[in-house]
Amino acid sequence: MAEDESKRDSIKMSTEGCRINNGFVQNEDNLEQDPDPGSSADSLQHGAVGVTGSGEPDFQGVQPYAGMPKEVLFQFSGQARYRVPREVLFWLTVASVLVLIGITIAIIIISPKCLDWWQEGPMYQIYPRSFKDSNKDGNGDLKGIQDKLDYITTLNAKTIWITSFYKSSLKDFRYGIDDFQEIDPIFGTMKDFENLVAAIHNKGLKLIIDFIPNHTSDKHDWFQLSRTRTGKYTDYYIWHDCTRENGTTIPPNNWLSVYGNSSWDFDDVRNQCYFHQFTKEQPDLNFRNPAVQAEIKEIIQFWLAKGVDGFSFDAVKFLLEAKHLRDEIQVNKTQLPDTVTQYSELYHDFTTTQVGMHDIVQSFRQTMDQYSREPGRYRFMGIKTYPESIDRTMLYYGLPFIQEADFPFNSYLTTLDTLSGNKVYEVITSWMENMPEGKWPNWMIGGPDSSRLTSRFGREYVNVMNMLLFTLPGTPITYYGEELGMENILAPNLNESYDMNTLLSKSPMQWENSSNAGFSEASHIWLPISSDYHTVNVEVSTHEYYVTRYLRNVNIIRINNEIIIRGLGKTKNESKKYIYTKMNGLKASIKKILILDDKTKKKAQKNSTVVNANVCVKKEKLFAYTESKIKLRAIFLNKGEGLILQHNTKKLLHHQTAFKDRCFVSNQACYSRVLGILHTMC
């Protein structure tokens, strides 16, 4: 009897139209009322779900309501009016996601590569012995550089390049290294260097240093051990048997030193000759010995661990020599062999750029890449190339899938002794047309081994050449003092020098109009100050319309114009008098007019339209950076003057018939006004 009553209650719950609502309350007011079982409304509301003869509930006519069981939910979700919109929204969402992914991938593909730190801003090269003396010994030092970091930042330089400061016996201006992992006492201590690195990085700057792996000093421990044939050091250098007759050495062949005379010198301890490409105090390392390559790798790692951001590798073309030791060919074959003593009198096919040399350079790159994996800590690699053909220089960029240098340093402008539109045109186009696609150019107009710009061309050309330097696409490199227009000095007699001409551009930095030009408080300094320091110094240039202010403003223009840093360009020269450089690829075009001849006066074309002038240089004064509009008909340019103009273009320059296939590329980038992005689909 009880069992039958239980069954009846169960059936009654099922037929009462889902009064049990899985914990959801449809209407709290109804809970307070005792529903009338006989009312018609209650019958309509709760009796919609019945029990069929098969025992399955009948959902026909039931309206959706909150908290409905899954059986009711499935009943409605299968209806067309609910299913179709849901499927449409689902596929629209999928399509939108795919489109966004496609657009993102396309933007990544067509976007130009972001510029790295060594591409974004200028480099400032310092010869440390001549920059600033902090301890009154007459020699510039590392603390002196640290004291003047604020000045370097005012020039908007992004990278400081310090030449050799390793412990050295001073032969050939510190290129004969006694210890690659020690600071020469003249410059300070390792602690001073570490403090300098930290200070440079705190200023948001980067640091690169010189490294000369080809040779060491004859005072180096490796050479002393090699002389006595001690262990692994026996073959660290290039030794060969030679003949001694009446105190005279007869070398194995006719190979010559860069400085002249035989590149072989006899060693009394080992009783053999050792090879040196430079002076006899600078024996060449044997890079065919794997142990030597391992030592150089450890040195690179040592300085990278100290926080150095990159290296300038010097004299790398001398790393390997031919094994056969055959005589090199004379330039003048009729000259008597015994009279051939100058380096230029031989073709150096067996002592430079040997097979395997680039493999060694690539190994340097691989070592540095190991330290470039940290985000924002890419390690730069540059290579100083001695004067050689442009095609050989370009090989230092590496191959399409094998990287070597980020760029070989471009010193071709430093070799010019006279200025003309033709000469500057040839230097620029030679580099840009031969540079491998996708690589980055660089430009320099001075250096420690070349004559000062002012002494080569005259003071009136300092501004216009710096304008050229900072408005060419790529990385500009300024040698200390060039921003002031410093001149060469008369070279004194120094026992430590082998090439007196290289002293001319190494005079101490001229900071102010005081004793020793503010370089040092010592009674005697290692090189004399140039005689013009009263009027050519940092203090004067800061307060007057002078070169430093000009350089700073031109650099601001460069920073604010992607057209200059990236893009396409066409360089033109006319009548050997001036040079045009036009660059485009963004919203506007840049036209640059430089007067490089003393008899030329350039008047703007009569049909010139009104343009937007960024900067106008008149001799040594710089009109303030402006966006005002001017009439070109009112402008005359004389010797050493330049003009940078910006104007809108309806059609990209390289799409115009006159310039098609005649433009060079540094880092191609065009601007989309619709999307507001840079792209490479130019």
Short mmCIF file of N, CA and C in Angstrom, two decimals, residues 221-372:
data_model
loop_
_atom_site.label_atom_id
_atom_site.label_comp_id
_atom_site.label_asym_id
_atom_site.label_seq_id
_atom_site.Cartn_x
_atom_site.Cartn_y
_atom_site.Cartn_z
N ASP A 221 103.59 38.37 -22.53
CA ASP A 221 104.01 37.09 -21.96
C ASP A 221 104.00 35.98 -23.00
N TRP A 222 103.01 36.00 -23.90
CA TRP A 222 102.95 34.95 -24.92
C TRP A 222 104.23 34.94 -25.76
N PHE A 223 104.70 36.11 -26.15
CA PHE A 223 105.89 36.17 -27.01
C PHE A 223 107.13 35.73 -26.24
N GLN A 224 107.23 36.13 -25.00
CA GLN A 224 108.39 35.74 -24.20
C GLN A 224 108.44 34.22 -24.02
N LEU A 225 107.28 33.61 -23.85
CA LEU A 225 107.22 32.15 -23.72
C LEU A 225 107.47 31.46 -25.06
N SER A 226 107.02 32.08 -26.13
CA SER A 226 107.23 31.50 -27.46
C SER A 226 108.71 31.55 -27.84
N ARG A 227 109.42 32.58 -27.43
CA ARG A 227 110.85 32.69 -27.73
C ARG A 227 111.62 31.51 -27.13
N THR A 228 111.16 31.05 -25.97
CA THR A 228 111.86 29.94 -25.29
C THR A 228 111.23 28.59 -25.59
N ARG A 229 110.28 28.57 -26.55
CA ARG A 229 109.60 27.33 -26.97
C ARG A 229 108.93 26.63 -25.78
N THR A 230 108.23 27.42 -24.98
CA THR A 230 107.58 26.88 -23.78
C THR A 230 106.19 26.37 -24.10
N GLY A 231 106.00 25.07 -23.99
CA GLY A 231 104.68 24.44 -24.09
C GLY A 231 103.89 24.87 -25.31
N LYS A 232 102.60 25.14 -25.09
CA LYS A 232 101.69 25.47 -26.20
C LYS A 232 102.04 26.80 -26.85
N TYR A 233 102.83 27.63 -26.18
CA TYR A 233 103.15 28.95 -26.71
C TYR A 233 104.22 28.90 -27.80
N THR A 234 104.78 27.75 -28.03
CA THR A 234 105.85 27.61 -29.02
C THR A 234 105.43 28.14 -30.38
N ASP A 235 104.20 27.81 -30.79
CA ASP A 235 103.72 28.20 -32.12
C ASP A 235 102.65 29.28 -32.05
N TYR A 236 102.69 30.12 -31.03
CA TYR A 236 101.73 31.23 -30.93
C TYR A 236 102.06 32.34 -31.93
N TYR A 237 103.28 32.35 -32.43
CA TYR A 237 103.71 33.36 -33.40
C TYR A 237 104.26 32.67 -34.63
N ILE A 238 104.56 33.43 -35.66
CA ILE A 238 105.02 32.87 -36.93
C ILE A 238 106.55 32.92 -36.96
N TRP A 239 107.14 31.75 -36.79
CA TRP A 239 108.60 31.63 -36.76
C TRP A 239 109.07 30.88 -38.01
N HIS A 240 110.26 31.25 -38.44
CA HIS A 240 110.83 30.53 -39.59
C HIS A 240 112.35 30.67 -39.54
N ASP A 241 113.00 29.61 -40.02
CA ASP A 241 114.46 29.65 -40.09
C ASP A 241 114.92 30.72 -41.07
N CYS A 242 115.97 31.41 -40.72
CA CYS A 242 116.56 32.42 -41.61
C CYS A 242 118.08 32.40 -41.45
N THR A 243 118.76 33.04 -42.35
CA THR A 243 120.23 32.99 -42.38
C THR A 243 120.82 34.28 -41.83
N ARG A 244 121.89 34.11 -41.04
CA ARG A 244 122.63 35.27 -40.53
C ARG A 244 124.03 35.25 -41.12
N GLU A 245 124.39 36.31 -41.81
CA GLU A 245 125.73 36.42 -42.41
C GLU A 245 126.34 37.76 -42.02
N ASN A 246 127.44 37.70 -41.29
CA ASN A 246 128.16 38.91 -40.87
C ASN A 246 127.24 39.90 -40.15
N GLY A 247 126.38 39.34 -39.31
CA GLY A 247 125.49 40.18 -38.53
C GLY A 247 124.27 40.66 -39.28
N THR A 248 124.14 40.25 -40.53
CA THR A 248 123.00 40.67 -41.35
C THR A 248 122.04 39.49 -41.51
N THR A 249 120.75 39.76 -41.35
CA THR A 249 119.73 38.72 -41.49
C THR A 249 119.28 38.61 -42.94
N ILE A 250 119.27 37.41 -43.46
CA ILE A 250 118.73 37.14 -44.80
C ILE A 250 117.36 36.50 -44.60
N PRO A 251 116.27 37.25 -44.85
CA PRO A 251 114.93 36.75 -44.54
C PRO A 251 114.50 35.62 -45.47
N PRO A 252 113.46 34.88 -45.08
CA PRO A 252 112.98 33.75 -45.90
C PRO A 252 112.39 34.19 -47.24
N ASN A 253 111.90 35.42 -47.33
CA ASN A 253 111.31 35.91 -48.59
C ASN A 253 111.37 37.44 -48.61
N ASN A 254 110.69 38.02 -49.59
CA ASN A 254 110.76 39.48 -49.77
C ASN A 254 109.60 40.24 -49.12
N TRP A 255 108.86 39.60 -48.24
CA TRP A 255 107.70 40.26 -47.65
C TRP A 255 108.16 41.48 -46.84
N LEU A 256 107.34 42.57 -46.96
CA LEU A 256 107.70 43.84 -46.34
C LEU A 256 106.70 44.26 -45.27
N SER A 257 107.20 45.02 -44.31
CA SER A 257 106.36 45.61 -43.27
C SER A 257 105.60 46.80 -43.83
N VAL A 258 104.46 47.10 -43.22
CA VAL A 258 103.67 48.28 -43.61
C VAL A 258 104.52 49.54 -43.52
N TYR A 259 105.46 49.57 -42.57
CA TYR A 259 106.31 50.74 -42.37
C TYR A 259 107.60 50.67 -43.18
N GLY A 260 107.71 49.67 -44.01
CA GLY A 260 108.89 49.56 -44.86
C GLY A 260 109.92 48.58 -44.31
N ASN A 261 110.78 48.10 -45.21
CA ASN A 261 111.83 47.12 -44.91
C ASN A 261 111.23 45.74 -44.61
N SER A 262 112.08 44.78 -44.37
CA SER A 262 111.63 43.39 -44.25
C SER A 262 110.68 43.21 -43.06
N SER A 263 109.71 42.33 -43.26
CA SER A 263 108.77 42.02 -42.19
C SER A 263 109.27 40.85 -41.33
N TRP A 264 110.52 40.43 -41.53
CA TRP A 264 111.13 39.37 -40.72
C TRP A 264 112.23 39.98 -39.85
N ASP A 265 112.28 39.54 -38.61
CA ASP A 265 113.32 40.04 -37.71
C ASP A 265 113.89 38.86 -36.92
N PHE A 266 115.18 38.88 -36.73
CA PHE A 266 115.86 37.75 -36.08
C PHE A 266 115.78 37.89 -34.56
N ASP A 267 115.50 36.75 -33.90
CA ASP A 267 115.45 36.70 -32.44
C ASP A 267 116.62 35.87 -31.93
N ASP A 268 117.45 36.47 -31.11
CA ASP A 268 118.65 35.79 -30.62
C ASP A 268 118.33 34.66 -29.66
N VAL A 269 117.22 34.73 -28.96
CA VAL A 269 116.88 33.70 -27.98
C VAL A 269 116.46 32.41 -28.69
N ARG A 270 115.54 32.54 -29.64
CA ARG A 270 115.03 31.35 -30.33
C ARG A 270 115.92 30.98 -31.52
N ASN A 271 116.73 31.91 -31.96
CA ASN A 271 117.61 31.68 -33.11
C ASN A 271 116.81 31.43 -34.39
N GLN A 272 115.69 32.14 -34.52
CA GLN A 272 114.85 32.09 -35.71
C GLN A 272 114.34 33.50 -35.98
N CYS A 273 113.75 33.67 -37.16
CA CYS A 273 113.10 34.94 -37.50
C CYS A 273 111.60 34.86 -37.19
N TYR A 274 111.06 35.93 -36.68
CA TYR A 274 109.60 36.02 -36.49
C TYR A 274 109.03 37.06 -37.45
N PHE A 275 107.77 36.88 -37.76
CA PHE A 275 107.11 37.70 -38.78
C PHE A 275 106.32 38.83 -38.12
N HIS A 276 106.41 40.03 -38.70
CA HIS A 276 105.63 41.17 -38.19
C HIS A 276 105.18 42.02 -39.38
N GLN A 277 103.88 42.25 -39.47
CA GLN A 277 103.34 43.08 -40.56
C GLN A 277 103.60 44.56 -40.30
N PHE A 278 103.78 44.93 -39.03
CA PHE A 278 103.97 46.33 -38.68
C PHE A 278 105.40 46.53 -38.16
N THR A 279 105.58 47.04 -36.98
CA THR A 279 106.94 47.25 -36.48
C THR A 279 107.50 45.95 -35.90
N LYS A 280 108.82 45.94 -35.70
CA LYS A 280 109.45 44.73 -35.16
C LYS A 280 109.04 44.48 -33.72
N GLU A 281 108.54 45.52 -33.04
CA GLU A 281 108.04 45.35 -31.66
C GLU A 281 106.63 44.80 -31.62
N GLN A 282 106.07 44.49 -32.80
CA GLN A 282 104.68 44.00 -32.89
C GLN A 282 104.62 42.69 -33.67
N PRO A 283 105.07 41.59 -33.09
CA PRO A 283 105.05 40.30 -33.80
C PRO A 283 103.63 39.81 -34.07
N ASP A 284 103.42 39.25 -35.24
CA ASP A 284 102.11 38.75 -35.64
C ASP A 284 101.80 37.43 -34.95
N LEU A 285 100.56 37.29 -34.49
CA LEU A 285 100.11 36.02 -33.94
C LEU A 285 99.86 35.02 -35.05
N ASN A 286 99.96 33.76 -34.71
CA ASN A 286 99.75 32.67 -35.67
C ASN A 286 98.30 32.20 -35.57
N PHE A 287 97.42 32.77 -36.40
CA PHE A 287 96.00 32.44 -36.33
C PHE A 287 95.68 31.10 -36.97
N ARG A 288 96.65 30.42 -37.51
CA ARG A 288 96.41 29.05 -37.96
C ARG A 288 96.51 28.07 -36.80
N ASN A 289 96.90 28.57 -35.65
CA ASN A 289 96.97 27.76 -34.43
C ASN A 289 95.64 27.89 -33.68
N PRO A 290 94.87 26.81 -33.52
CA PRO A 290 93.57 26.89 -32.83
C PRO A 290 93.68 27.45 -31.42
N ALA A 291 94.82 27.22 -30.76
CA ALA A 291 94.99 27.74 -29.40
C ALA A 291 94.99 29.26 -29.38
N VAL A 292 95.55 29.87 -30.42
CA VAL A 292 95.56 31.33 -30.51
C VAL A 292 94.14 31.86 -30.70
N GLN A 293 93.38 31.21 -31.56
CA GLN A 293 91.98 31.63 -31.76
C GLN A 293 91.18 31.50 -30.47
N ALA A 294 91.46 30.46 -29.70
CA ALA A 294 90.77 30.29 -28.42
C ALA A 294 91.14 31.41 -27.44
N GLU A 295 92.39 31.83 -27.45
CA GLU A 295 92.82 32.93 -26.58
C GLU A 295 92.10 34.22 -26.93
N ILE A 296 92.00 34.50 -28.23
CA ILE A 296 91.33 35.72 -28.67
C ILE A 296 89.85 35.68 -28.30
N LYS A 297 89.24 34.52 -28.41
CA LYS A 297 87.84 34.37 -28.02
C LYS A 297 87.66 34.69 -26.54
N GLU A 298 88.57 34.22 -25.71
CA GLU A 298 88.49 34.51 -24.27
C GLU A 298 88.63 36.00 -23.99
N ILE A 299 89.47 36.69 -24.76
CA ILE A 299 89.64 38.13 -24.56
C ILE A 299 88.35 38.87 -24.92
N ILE A 300 87.74 38.48 -26.03
CA ILE A 300 86.46 39.10 -26.42
C ILE A 300 85.42 38.88 -25.34
N GLN A 301 85.33 37.66 -24.83
CA GLN A 301 84.36 37.35 -23.78
C GLN A 301 84.66 38.14 -22.50
N PHE A 302 85.93 38.35 -22.21
CA PHE A 302 86.31 39.09 -21.01
C PHE A 302 85.74 40.50 -21.03
N TRP A 303 85.90 41.20 -22.16
CA TRP A 303 85.43 42.58 -22.23
C TRP A 303 83.91 42.66 -22.38
N LEU A 304 83.32 41.70 -23.05
CA LEU A 304 81.85 41.69 -23.12
C LEU A 304 81.25 41.50 -21.74
N ALA A 305 81.89 40.66 -20.93
CA ALA A 305 81.42 40.45 -19.56
C ALA A 305 81.57 41.72 -18.72
N LYS A 306 82.49 42.60 -19.11
CA LYS A 306 82.67 43.87 -18.41
C LYS A 306 81.60 44.89 -18.77
N GLY A 307 80.77 44.55 -19.76
CA GLY A 307 79.68 45.44 -20.14
C GLY A 307 79.89 46.20 -21.43
N VAL A 308 80.97 45.91 -22.15
CA VAL A 308 81.21 46.57 -23.43
C VAL A 308 80.10 46.18 -24.41
N ASP A 309 79.63 47.16 -25.19
CA ASP A 309 78.51 46.94 -26.11
C ASP A 309 78.95 46.57 -27.52
N GLY A 310 80.24 46.60 -27.78
CA GLY A 310 80.69 46.23 -29.11
C GLY A 310 82.17 46.48 -29.29
N PHE A 311 82.67 46.07 -30.46
CA PHE A 311 84.09 46.19 -30.78
C PHE A 311 84.28 46.80 -32.16
N SER A 312 85.37 47.51 -32.29
CA SER A 312 85.90 47.87 -33.59
C SER A 312 87.15 47.03 -33.80
N PHE A 313 87.07 46.04 -34.67
CA PHE A 313 88.21 45.17 -34.93
C PHE A 313 89.11 45.82 -35.99
N ASP A 314 90.38 45.86 -35.67
CA ASP A 314 91.33 46.55 -36.54
C ASP A 314 92.32 45.55 -37.14
N ALA A 315 92.81 45.86 -38.33
CA ALA A 315 93.88 45.11 -39.01
C ALA A 315 93.53 43.64 -39.24
N VAL A 316 92.25 43.34 -39.47
CA VAL A 316 91.86 41.94 -39.63
C VAL A 316 92.32 41.36 -40.96
N LYS A 317 92.57 42.18 -41.95
CA LYS A 317 92.99 41.62 -43.24
C LYS A 317 94.39 41.01 -43.16
N PHE A 318 95.12 41.31 -42.07
CA PHE A 318 96.48 40.79 -41.89
C PHE A 318 96.51 39.50 -41.05
N LEU A 319 95.35 38.95 -40.70
CA LEU A 319 95.32 37.83 -39.75
C LEU A 319 96.03 36.58 -40.26
N LEU A 320 95.97 36.35 -41.56
CA LEU A 320 96.56 35.13 -42.12
C LEU A 320 97.57 35.48 -43.21
N GLU A 321 98.57 34.63 -43.34
CA GLU A 321 99.56 34.74 -44.41
C GLU A 321 99.63 33.39 -45.13
N ALA A 322 100.09 33.44 -46.35
CA ALA A 322 100.21 32.21 -47.13
C ALA A 322 101.24 31.27 -46.48
N LYS A 323 100.94 29.98 -46.54
CA LYS A 323 101.83 29.00 -45.93
C LYS A 323 103.10 28.79 -46.75
N HIS A 324 103.01 28.99 -48.06
CA HIS A 324 104.13 28.62 -48.94
C HIS A 324 105.31 29.60 -48.86
N LEU A 325 105.11 30.80 -48.34
CA LEU A 325 106.17 31.79 -48.16
C LEU A 325 106.85 32.22 -49.46
N ARG A 326 106.12 32.15 -50.59
CA ARG A 326 106.71 32.60 -51.85
C ARG A 326 106.84 34.12 -51.87
N ASP A 327 107.78 34.61 -52.65
CA ASP A 327 107.96 36.05 -52.79
C ASP A 327 106.71 36.69 -53.38
N GLU A 328 106.41 37.89 -52.90
CA GLU A 328 105.31 38.64 -53.49
C GLU A 328 105.80 39.36 -54.74
N ILE A 329 104.86 39.65 -55.65
CA ILE A 329 105.20 40.21 -56.95
C ILE A 329 105.47 41.71 -56.83
N GLN A 330 106.51 42.15 -57.53
CA GLN A 330 106.85 43.57 -57.52
C GLN A 330 105.87 44.35 -58.40
N VAL A 331 105.56 45.57 -57.98
CA VAL A 331 104.74 46.45 -58.80
C VAL A 331 105.51 46.84 -60.06
N ASN A 332 106.75 47.22 -59.87
CA ASN A 332 107.64 47.54 -60.99
C ASN A 332 108.60 46.38 -61.17
N LYS A 333 108.33 45.57 -62.15
CA LYS A 333 109.13 44.36 -62.33
C LYS A 333 110.55 44.63 -62.78
N THR A 334 110.82 45.84 -63.26
CA THR A 334 112.17 46.17 -63.70
C THR A 334 113.03 46.67 -62.54
N GLN A 335 112.42 46.91 -61.39
CA GLN A 335 113.17 47.41 -60.24
C GLN A 335 114.03 46.30 -59.66
N LEU A 336 115.23 46.65 -59.25
CA LEU A 336 116.12 45.65 -58.65
C LEU A 336 115.52 45.15 -57.35
N PRO A 337 115.44 43.83 -57.14
CA PRO A 337 114.83 43.27 -55.92
C PRO A 337 115.44 43.81 -54.63
N ASP A 338 116.73 44.05 -54.62
CA ASP A 338 117.38 44.53 -53.40
C ASP A 338 116.98 45.95 -53.03
N THR A 339 116.40 46.68 -53.98
CA THR A 339 116.00 48.07 -53.72
C THR A 339 114.53 48.19 -53.35
N VAL A 340 113.81 47.09 -53.35
CA VAL A 340 112.38 47.10 -52.99
C VAL A 340 112.27 47.08 -51.47
N THR A 341 111.99 48.24 -50.90
CA THR A 341 111.92 48.34 -49.44
C THR A 341 110.62 48.97 -48.94
N GLN A 342 109.85 49.59 -49.81
CA GLN A 342 108.61 50.25 -49.41
C GLN A 342 107.41 49.34 -49.64
N TYR A 343 106.46 49.43 -48.72
CA TYR A 343 105.29 48.55 -48.76
C TYR A 343 104.53 48.67 -50.07
N SER A 344 104.46 49.86 -50.62
CA SER A 344 103.69 50.09 -51.84
C SER A 344 104.36 49.52 -53.08
N GLU A 345 105.57 49.00 -52.96
CA GLU A 345 106.30 48.49 -54.11
C GLU A 345 106.04 47.02 -54.39
N LEU A 346 105.16 46.40 -53.58
CA LEU A 346 104.80 45.01 -53.78
C LEU A 346 103.27 44.86 -53.84
N TYR A 347 102.83 43.84 -54.57
CA TYR A 347 101.43 43.40 -54.50
C TYR A 347 101.33 42.40 -53.35
N HIS A 348 100.46 42.67 -52.39
CA HIS A 348 100.44 41.87 -51.17
C HIS A 348 99.38 40.77 -51.23
N ASP A 349 99.57 39.91 -52.23
CA ASP A 349 98.62 38.82 -52.44
C ASP A 349 98.81 37.67 -51.46
N PHE A 350 99.97 37.58 -50.80
CA PHE A 350 100.25 36.45 -49.92
C PHE A 350 100.21 36.83 -48.44
N THR A 351 100.03 38.12 -48.15
CA THR A 351 100.07 38.55 -46.75
C THR A 351 98.80 39.26 -46.29
N THR A 352 97.82 39.41 -47.16
CA THR A 352 96.55 40.04 -46.78
C THR A 352 95.38 39.27 -47.37
N THR A 353 94.26 39.29 -46.65
CA THR A 353 92.97 38.73 -47.11
C THR A 353 93.14 37.33 -47.66
N GLN A 354 93.77 36.46 -46.89
CA GLN A 354 93.96 35.07 -47.31
C GLN A 354 92.68 34.25 -47.10
N VAL A 355 92.61 33.15 -47.81
CA VAL A 355 91.48 32.23 -47.64
C VAL A 355 91.43 31.76 -46.19
N GLY A 356 90.28 31.87 -45.58
CA GLY A 356 90.12 31.50 -44.18
C GLY A 356 90.06 32.70 -43.26
N MET A 357 90.49 33.87 -43.75
CA MET A 357 90.45 35.07 -42.91
C MET A 357 89.02 35.43 -42.52
N HIS A 358 88.10 35.36 -43.47
CA HIS A 358 86.71 35.70 -43.18
C HIS A 358 86.07 34.68 -42.24
N ASP A 359 86.56 33.45 -42.27
CA ASP A 359 86.06 32.45 -41.32
C ASP A 359 86.41 32.85 -39.89
N ILE A 360 87.59 33.40 -39.71
CA ILE A 360 88.00 33.85 -38.37
C ILE A 360 87.13 35.03 -37.93
N VAL A 361 86.88 35.96 -38.85
CA VAL A 361 86.03 37.11 -38.52
C VAL A 361 84.62 36.64 -38.15
N GLN A 362 84.13 35.65 -38.86
CA GLN A 362 82.80 35.10 -38.54
C GLN A 362 82.78 34.46 -37.16
N SER A 363 83.90 33.88 -36.76
CA SER A 363 83.97 33.30 -35.41
C SER A 363 83.90 34.39 -34.35
N PHE A 364 84.48 35.58 -34.64
CA PHE A 364 84.34 36.71 -33.73
C PHE A 364 82.86 37.07 -33.58
N ARG A 365 82.16 37.10 -34.72
CA ARG A 365 80.73 37.43 -34.72
C ARG A 365 79.94 36.43 -33.90
N GLN A 366 80.25 35.16 -34.03
CA GLN A 366 79.54 34.12 -33.30
C GLN A 366 79.75 34.26 -31.80
N THR A 367 80.96 34.61 -31.40
CA THR A 367 81.24 34.83 -29.98
C THR A 367 80.41 35.99 -29.44
N MET A 368 80.31 37.06 -30.20
CA MET A 368 79.56 38.22 -29.76
C MET A 368 78.06 37.94 -29.76
N ASP A 369 77.60 37.11 -30.68
CA ASP A 369 76.18 36.77 -30.71
C ASP A 369 75.74 36.03 -29.45
N GLN A 370 76.66 35.32 -28.84
CA GLN A 370 76.33 34.62 -27.60
C GLN A 370 75.96 35.59 -26.49
N TYR A 371 76.46 36.82 -26.58
CA TYR A 371 76.17 37.84 -25.58
C TYR A 371 75.06 38.80 -26.05
N SER A 372 74.48 38.52 -27.22
CA SER A 372 73.44 39.39 -27.77
C SER A 372 72.05 38.83 -27.56
#
